[in-house]
Amino acid sequence: MIRTSSPVAAALAERRAVVALESTVLAHGLPRPRNLEVGRAMEQAVADGGAVPATVGIVAGVPRVGLDAAQVERMAMTDGVLKLSTRDLAVPVARGTDGATTVAATMWLAGRAGVQVFATGGIGGVHRGEDRDVSADITELGRTPMVVVCAGAKSVLDLPGTREALETAGVLVVGYGTDELPAFYSARSGIAVDVRVDDADQAAELWRAHRGLGLPGALLLCVPPPAEQALDADEVEGAIADALAGARREGIRGKEVTPYLLRAVAAATGGRSLEANVALLLNNARVGAAVAVAIARADAA
Ligand code: PSU
Ligand code: MN
């Protein structure tokens, strides 16, 4: 039932490097028309790095690993595309409609298609506040073995709580050139990673050991945002506090919370959080390609 595009299927069959990309960040995480530019630029960054991009989404009821240009545009530019976590995947399939995949849903589909590396921006995690909102990204990271390249979890979340939840779920948290979990918009959180690697070959070596052991969870490869666009942690904290207060006041709940907070922080930082978000997405696509290429090379040796 999962349809793999021909370029992606060919690459997987020949054990060449493939990098999965998600569609929720396009449909719900970035404003139009920037989202479409970023979707295309991430695919280009993966291709420039020597890997085949596989953007994941559901188009007219068909779960697809590897969208073509028109399908990426449809995810980015159509109103009302559902935001799908793993639990929701059956809904657009049953109804023949479209859906954009979050980190969790992208892992489910790409992992089953045989893709080993997935690059995104920030994972979902434990939200701040009293309502015990924990992203199903954590659950999926605990049960689908893949390298997931990210800039940590968005600082709108409870980062220490997210770190603990990852540990409980059995996710290996790896710093890419850092000893600390990045805080998405900024490089540092003061929270330690499990282990550090300093290049793509070391990441590939760690992944091959993880895979060889048959461990169920993900290897979360955490890459600091590019220094030039990264924001100051204290500055962004003020914007986050206001965004959280706004969400509470307006009664924002469930899957609307993350898109709401991202928009509010972008507005409060005069768009600079958006520039940081775009820069880290492209950077993570590049790192994902380098790691996928290193894995393919080591597997062929
Ligand atoms: N991080 C971003 N932009 C996003 C998301 C994360 O910078 O759009 C999306 C991802 O798809 C992630 C999802 O999987 O938000 C988490 O949503 P929730 O907290 O509702 O599980
Ligand atoms: Mn949630």
mmCIF file of C-alpha atoms and ligand atoms in Angstrom, residues 22-30 83-85 87 100-106 118 120-125 127 133-138 152-154 157 184-185 254-259 262 277 280-281, ligand 1:
data_model
loop_
_atom_site.group_PDB
_atom_site.id
_atom_site.type_symbol
_atom_site.label_atom_id
_atom_site.label_comp_id
_atom_site.label_asym_id
_atom_site.label_seq_id
_atom_site.Cartn_x
_atom_site.Cartn_y
_atom_site.Cartn_z
ATOM 1 C CA GLU A 22 8.553 15.344 6.067
ATOM 2 C CA SER A 23 5.603 17.301 4.678
ATOM 3 C CA THR A 24 4.006 18.703 7.862
ATOM 4 C CA VAL A 25 6.741 21.284 8.192
ATOM 5 C CA LEU A 26 5.728 22.422 4.677
ATOM 6 C CA ALA A 27 1.946 22.311 5.158
ATOM 7 C CA HIS A 28 1.768 23.583 8.739
ATOM 8 C CA GLY A 29 5.186 24.704 9.986
ATOM 9 C CA LEU A 30 6.184 27.457 7.541
ATOM 10 C CA LYS A 83 -1.624 17.105 9.785
ATOM 11 C CA LEU A 84 -0.984 13.405 10.367
ATOM 12 C CA SER A 85 0.714 11.633 13.196
ATOM 13 C CA ARG A 87 -2.353 7.214 14.499
ATOM 14 C CA ALA A 100 0.974 15.888 5.501
ATOM 15 C CA THR A 101 3.166 13.660 7.650
ATOM 16 C CA THR A 102 4.771 14.749 10.934
ATOM 17 C CA VAL A 103 8.053 13.301 12.187
ATOM 18 C CA ALA A 104 6.170 10.291 13.599
ATOM 19 C CA ALA A 105 4.130 9.528 10.472
ATOM 20 C CA THR A 106 7.115 10.144 8.177
ATOM 21 C CA PHE A 118 15.384 11.219 7.721
ATOM 22 C CA THR A 120 13.814 17.481 9.609
ATOM 23 C CA GLY A 121 13.815 20.637 11.735
ATOM 24 C CA GLY A 122 12.703 20.011 15.286
ATOM 25 C CA ILE A 123 11.024 16.953 16.722
ATOM 26 C CA GLY A 124 7.849 17.153 18.779
ATOM 27 C CA GLY A 125 8.217 16.453 22.487
ATOM 28 C CA HIS A 127 4.984 20.495 26.016
ATOM 29 C CA ASP A 133 0.666 17.135 25.913
ATOM 30 C CA VAL A 134 3.387 14.776 24.702
ATOM 31 C CA SER A 135 4.007 14.423 20.970
ATOM 32 C CA ALA A 136 3.620 10.973 19.443
ATOM 33 C CA ASP A 137 6.960 11.732 17.765
ATOM 34 C CA ILE A 138 8.497 10.421 21.010
ATOM 35 C CA GLY A 152 16.817 19.105 18.852
ATOM 36 C CA ALA A 153 13.327 19.872 20.044
ATOM 37 C CA LYS A 154 11.775 23.301 19.649
ATOM 38 C CA LEU A 157 8.751 22.658 24.580
ATOM 39 C CA PHE A 184 16.311 24.547 17.804
ATOM 40 C CA TYR A 185 16.512 28.355 17.439
ATOM 41 C CA GLY A 254 -4.065 19.221 20.402
ATOM 42 C CA LYS A 255 -2.358 19.285 17.039
ATOM 43 C CA GLU A 256 -2.946 23.025 16.633
ATOM 44 C CA VAL A 257 -0.531 23.842 19.470
ATOM 45 C CA THR A 258 2.765 23.411 17.605
ATOM 46 C CA PRO A 259 1.797 25.399 14.445
ATOM 47 C CA LEU A 262 5.742 28.530 15.682
ATOM 48 C CA ASN A 277 14.139 27.635 11.086
ATOM 49 C CA LEU A 280 18.562 24.749 10.106
ATOM 50 C CA LEU A 281 16.208 22.781 7.844
HETATM 51 N N1 PSU B 1 9.248 21.507 14.072
HETATM 52 C C1 PSU B 1 9.225 22.578 13.247
HETATM 53 N N2 PSU B 1 8.188 22.741 12.428
HETATM 54 C C2 PSU B 1 7.173 21.845 12.379
HETATM 55 C C3 PSU B 1 7.201 20.714 13.234
HETATM 56 C C4 PSU B 1 8.256 20.579 14.064
HETATM 57 O O1 PSU B 1 10.125 23.383 13.268
HETATM 58 O O2 PSU B 1 6.249 22.045 11.601
HETATM 59 C C5 PSU B 1 6.127 19.660 13.121
HETATM 60 C C6 PSU B 1 6.774 18.299 12.838
HETATM 61 O O3 PSU B 1 6.066 17.693 11.789
HETATM 62 C C7 PSU B 1 6.592 17.537 14.135
HETATM 63 C C8 PSU B 1 5.263 18.109 14.597
HETATM 64 O O4 PSU B 1 6.553 16.164 13.949
HETATM 65 O O5 PSU B 1 5.399 19.508 14.326
HETATM 66 C C9 PSU B 1 4.961 17.849 16.050
HETATM 67 O O6 PSU B 1 3.615 18.157 16.266
HETATM 68 P P1 PSU B 1 2.897 17.691 17.641
HETATM 69 O O7 PSU B 1 3.605 18.503 18.688
HETATM 70 O O8 PSU B 1 1.457 18.085 17.472
HETATM 71 O O9 PSU B 1 3.125 16.226 17.762
#
